[in-house]
Amino acid sequence: MKIGVLSFQGDFQLHTSAIGQAGAEPVEVRNRDQLFSCEGLIIPGGESTTLLKFLEFEDFTQPLVDFGRERPIFGTCAGAILLAREVENPSQCSLGLMDIRVRRNAYGRQADSHTEICRSPVLAQEAFEANFIRAPIISRIGPSVKVLAYSGSDPIWVREGLHWAATFHPELSHDRRIHRMFLERVRQARKIADCELRIAD
Ligand code: GLN
């Protein structure tokens, strides 16, 4: 199974190796054909304003929105900012694929980057390491958004429909449980889509 990583800017190389380690074939995605050869996509952390410039320059916003209507996307940090419906501090464009609002750089500057040990019911409440680098905060979640993990009272990992957003960098730890779970999510989505196709036939 091919899983893409949007590879214009940011932490895409660590995500591609994480996908390989988790058992799928990673694809560095820089054009439409590469994108649609994949069953799911990771939008990595980086700098969301720079990522947005690449998307505009490469005319890649609409392909991503089209892809996200059918297949799972996991946005991490800047990727979560891109998936959000609303962005503040300051307000900026986004793909609007998840009903969340995010506040950029909500923990302060680079020096305020930190690592936390968190727990999630989808990881059987076992500890995992969450690395926050100039991370956003998810400041609003819509009614169909499920929180998969919190830091204090802040949601840091959420799911809505096909998509996931995390404000931390799962690729920065050696733990591959989160990437493996995303692959499982993509497999499930593919099974459901295949079933719907068969019913429609
Ligand atoms: N601060 C960055 C932004 O606003 C996100 C940082 C990251 O992805 N680690 O886009």
Tab-separated table of C-alpha atoms and ligand atoms in Angstrom:
chain	number	residue	atom	x	y	z
A	1	MET	CA	0.000	0.000	0.000
A	2	LYS	CA	1.317	3.418	-1.006
A	3	ILE	CA	1.155	6.278	1.484
A	4	GLY	CA	2.125	9.747	0.349
A	5	VAL	CA	3.943	12.445	2.262
A	6	LEU	CA	3.516	15.990	0.981
A	7	SER	CA	7.133	16.829	0.232
A	8	PHE	CA	7.419	20.510	-0.597
A	9	GLN	CA	8.769	21.625	2.767
A	10	GLY	CA	9.155	20.553	6.379
A	11	ASP	CA	9.691	17.235	8.089
A	12	PHE	CA	8.762	14.977	5.181
A	13	GLN	CA	11.852	12.731	5.200
A	14	LEU	CA	11.301	11.453	8.740
A	15	HIS	CA	7.659	10.702	7.877
A	16	THR	CA	8.662	8.745	4.765
A	17	SER	CA	11.037	6.585	6.799
A	18	ALA	CA	8.396	6.196	9.535
A	19	ILE	CA	5.894	4.934	6.938
A	20	GLY	CA	8.453	2.435	5.652
A	21	GLN	CA	9.131	1.233	9.192
A	22	ALA	CA	5.373	0.956	9.825
A	23	GLY	CA	5.024	-1.387	6.841
A	24	ALA	CA	3.808	0.625	3.823
A	25	GLU	CA	5.455	2.071	0.742
A	26	PRO	CA	6.152	5.805	1.185
A	27	VAL	CA	5.781	8.174	-1.766
A	28	GLU	CA	7.168	11.718	-1.757
A	29	VAL	CA	4.278	13.706	-3.185
A	30	ARG	CA	4.961	16.799	-5.276
A	31	ASN	CA	2.431	16.403	-8.086
A	32	ARG	CA	-1.104	15.217	-8.775
A	33	ASP	CA	-0.156	11.819	-10.231
A	34	GLN	CA	2.007	10.976	-7.242
A	35	LEU	CA	-0.816	12.089	-4.937
A	36	PHE	CA	-3.529	9.992	-6.550
A	37	SER	CA	-1.278	6.918	-6.689
A	38	CYS	CA	-1.570	6.849	-2.866
A	39	GLU	CA	-4.250	5.468	-0.564
A	40	GLY	CA	-3.568	8.029	2.174
A	41	LEU	CA	-1.457	11.123	2.755
A	42	ILE	CA	0.555	12.696	5.549
A	43	ILE	CA	0.980	16.474	5.579
A	44	PRO	CA	4.088	17.017	7.696
A	45	GLY	CA	5.061	19.712	10.143
A	46	GLY	CA	7.081	22.628	8.837
A	47	GLU	CA	5.965	26.169	8.274
A	48	SER	CA	2.343	26.465	7.215
A	49	THR	CA	2.786	29.853	5.506
A	50	THR	CA	5.620	28.437	3.365
A	51	LEU	CA	3.604	25.298	2.634
A	52	LEU	CA	0.690	27.476	1.527
A	53	LYS	CA	2.989	29.359	-0.874
A	54	PHE	CA	4.102	26.062	-2.428
A	55	LEU	CA	0.486	24.921	-2.768
A	56	GLU	CA	-0.407	28.151	-4.517
A	57	PHE	CA	2.653	28.132	-6.766
A	58	GLU	CA	2.153	24.473	-7.734
A	59	ASP	CA	-1.631	24.846	-8.068
A	60	PHE	CA	-1.957	22.034	-5.563
A	61	THR	CA	-4.723	23.193	-3.210
A	62	GLN	CA	-7.650	21.785	-5.179
A	63	PRO	CA	-5.997	18.375	-5.789
A	64	LEU	CA	-5.458	18.076	-2.020
A	65	VAL	CA	-9.077	18.997	-1.280
A	66	ASP	CA	-10.281	16.488	-3.930
A	67	PHE	CA	-8.018	13.791	-2.475
A	68	GLY	CA	-9.274	14.548	1.049
A	69	ARG	CA	-12.891	14.065	0.012
A	70	GLU	CA	-12.148	10.394	-0.701
A	71	ARG	CA	-9.029	9.316	1.148
A	72	PRO	CA	-7.526	9.770	4.614
A	73	ILE	CA	-5.119	12.594	5.402
A	74	PHE	CA	-3.067	12.896	8.590
A	75	GLY	CA	-1.861	16.447	9.239
A	76	THR	CA	0.852	16.887	11.852
A	77	CYS	CA	1.592	20.324	13.315
A	78	ALA	CA	1.759	22.654	10.257
A	79	GLY	CA	-0.184	19.864	8.475
A	80	ALA	CA	-2.917	20.155	11.127
A	81	ILE	CA	-3.001	23.914	10.502
A	82	LEU	CA	-3.525	23.223	6.790
A	83	LEU	CA	-6.397	20.792	7.456
A	84	ALA	CA	-8.276	23.149	9.795
A	85	ARG	CA	-11.390	25.045	8.817
A	86	GLU	CA	-10.243	28.151	10.703
A	87	VAL	CA	-6.764	29.433	11.528
A	88	GLU	CA	-5.978	32.256	13.964
A	89	ASN	CA	-2.862	34.152	15.113
A	90	PRO	CA	-3.020	35.336	12.389
A	91	SER	CA	-5.885	34.150	10.259
A	92	GLN	CA	-4.759	32.432	7.027
A	93	CYS	CA	-6.046	30.201	4.212
A	94	SER	CA	-6.382	26.478	4.763
A	95	LEU	CA	-7.853	23.380	3.132
A	96	GLY	CA	-10.841	23.380	5.513
A	97	LEU	CA	-11.099	19.581	5.551
A	98	MET	CA	-11.617	19.309	9.339
A	99	ASP	CA	-14.072	21.197	11.507
A	100	ILE	CA	-11.457	22.563	13.884
A	101	ARG	CA	-9.988	25.968	14.652
A	102	VAL	CA	-6.260	26.188	15.395
A	103	ARG	CA	-4.202	28.935	16.969
A	104	ARG	CA	-0.701	29.044	15.487
A	105	ASN	CA	2.432	29.230	17.647
A	106	ALA	CA	0.207	29.001	20.698
A	107	TYR	CA	2.948	27.852	23.090
A	108	GLY	CA	5.287	30.732	22.215
A	109	ARG	CA	8.616	30.688	20.411
A	110	GLN	CA	11.005	27.939	19.299
A	111	ALA	CA	12.549	27.925	22.817
A	112	ASP	CA	9.154	26.910	24.212
A	113	SER	CA	9.161	23.699	22.163
A	114	HIS	CA	8.800	20.727	24.484
A	115	THR	CA	8.195	16.995	24.835
A	116	GLU	CA	5.387	15.507	26.869
A	117	ILE	CA	4.338	12.000	27.778
A	118	CYS	CA	0.663	11.616	26.851
A	119	ARG	CA	-1.899	8.822	26.751
A	120	SER	CA	-4.684	7.943	24.357
A	121	PRO	CA	-7.602	5.505	24.538
A	122	VAL	CA	-6.758	4.393	20.977
A	123	LEU	CA	-3.308	3.340	22.248
A	124	ALA	CA	-4.874	1.455	25.167
A	125	GLN	CA	-3.919	4.353	27.511
A	126	GLU	CA	-0.271	3.408	27.107
A	127	ALA	CA	2.187	6.298	27.246
A	128	PHE	CA	3.482	7.896	24.055
A	129	GLU	CA	5.902	10.749	23.499
A	130	ALA	CA	4.514	13.955	21.978
A	131	ASN	CA	7.051	16.473	20.647
A	132	PHE	CA	5.722	20.012	20.252
A	133	ILE	CA	7.708	22.419	18.068
A	134	ARG	CA	6.234	25.915	17.780
A	135	ALA	CA	3.005	24.001	17.904
A	136	PRO	CA	-0.541	25.226	17.419
A	137	ILE	CA	-3.379	24.672	19.873
A	138	ILE	CA	-6.699	23.292	18.686
A	139	SER	CA	-8.952	26.031	20.054
A	140	ARG	CA	-12.316	24.740	18.824
A	141	ILE	CA	-13.600	21.352	17.716
A	142	GLY	CA	-16.833	20.785	15.816
A	143	PRO	CA	-19.490	18.305	16.993
A	144	SER	CA	-18.284	15.481	14.745
A	145	VAL	CA	-14.649	15.745	15.836
A	146	LYS	CA	-13.369	13.070	18.242
A	147	VAL	CA	-10.429	13.782	20.521
A	148	LEU	CA	-7.865	10.971	20.527
A	149	ALA	CA	-5.475	12.596	23.030
A	150	TYR	CA	-5.221	15.662	25.257
A	151	SER	CA	-2.429	17.630	26.862
A	152	GLY	CA	-4.119	18.973	29.980
A	153	SER	CA	-7.425	20.234	28.630
A	154	ASP	CA	-6.111	20.893	25.080
A	155	PRO	CA	-6.907	18.375	22.357
A	156	ILE	CA	-3.605	17.449	20.656
A	157	TRP	CA	-4.762	14.595	18.403
A	158	VAL	CA	-8.203	14.569	16.788
A	159	ARG	CA	-10.155	12.623	14.207
A	160	GLU	CA	-13.031	13.651	11.984
A	161	GLY	CA	-14.355	11.325	9.323
A	162	LEU	CA	-11.387	10.111	7.297
A	163	HIS	CA	-8.886	12.568	8.694
A	164	TRP	CA	-6.568	12.968	11.643
A	165	ALA	CA	-4.791	16.053	12.946
A	166	ALA	CA	-2.068	16.149	15.604
A	167	THR	CA	-0.391	19.262	16.977
A	168	PHE	CA	2.771	17.278	17.790
A	169	HIS	CA	5.360	15.453	15.646
A	170	PRO	CA	4.886	11.653	15.866
A	171	GLU	CA	7.757	11.119	13.397
A	172	LEU	CA	10.264	12.543	15.906
A	173	SER	CA	10.000	9.685	18.387
A	174	HIS	CA	11.143	6.125	17.652
A	175	ASP	CA	7.665	4.827	18.418
A	176	ARG	CA	5.829	3.824	15.242
A	177	ARG	CA	2.454	2.963	16.824
A	178	ILE	CA	0.798	6.148	15.552
A	179	HIS	CA	2.006	5.654	11.971
A	180	ARG	CA	0.935	1.983	12.112
A	181	MET	CA	-2.510	3.072	13.323
A	182	PHE	CA	-2.799	5.549	10.473
A	183	LEU	CA	-1.986	2.759	7.993
A	184	GLU	CA	-4.708	0.659	9.603
A	185	ARG	CA	-7.114	3.590	9.246
A	186	VAL	CA	-6.229	3.879	5.540
A	187	ARG	CA	-6.778	0.118	5.029
A	188	GLN	CA	-10.220	0.362	6.658
A	189	ALA	CA	-11.148	3.376	4.514
A	190	ARG	CA	-10.119	1.445	1.401
A	191	LYS	CA	-12.232	-1.586	2.405
A	192	ILE	CA	-15.274	0.646	2.955
A	193	ALA	CA	-14.727	2.414	-0.382
A	194	ASP	CA	-14.389	-0.969	-2.184
A	195	CYS	CA	-17.609	-2.167	-0.545
A	196	GLU	CA	-19.481	0.973	-1.599
A	197	LEU	CA	-18.237	0.513	-5.160
A	198	ARG	CA	-19.470	-3.106	-5.196
A	199	ILE	CA	-22.884	-2.055	-3.851
A	200	ALA	CA	-23.110	0.648	-6.539
A	201	ASP	CA	-22.288	-1.893	-9.324
B	1	GLN	N1	4.664	27.202	13.736
B	1	GLN	C1	4.448	26.527	12.503
B	1	GLN	C2	3.298	27.158	11.721
B	1	GLN	O1	2.621	27.984	12.212
B	1	GLN	C3	4.155	25.052	12.723
B	1	GLN	C4	5.356	24.401	13.363
B	1	GLN	C5	5.526	22.946	13.038
B	1	GLN	O2	4.960	22.386	12.106
B	1	GLN	N2	6.364	22.320	13.820
B	1	GLN	O3	3.073	26.827	10.630
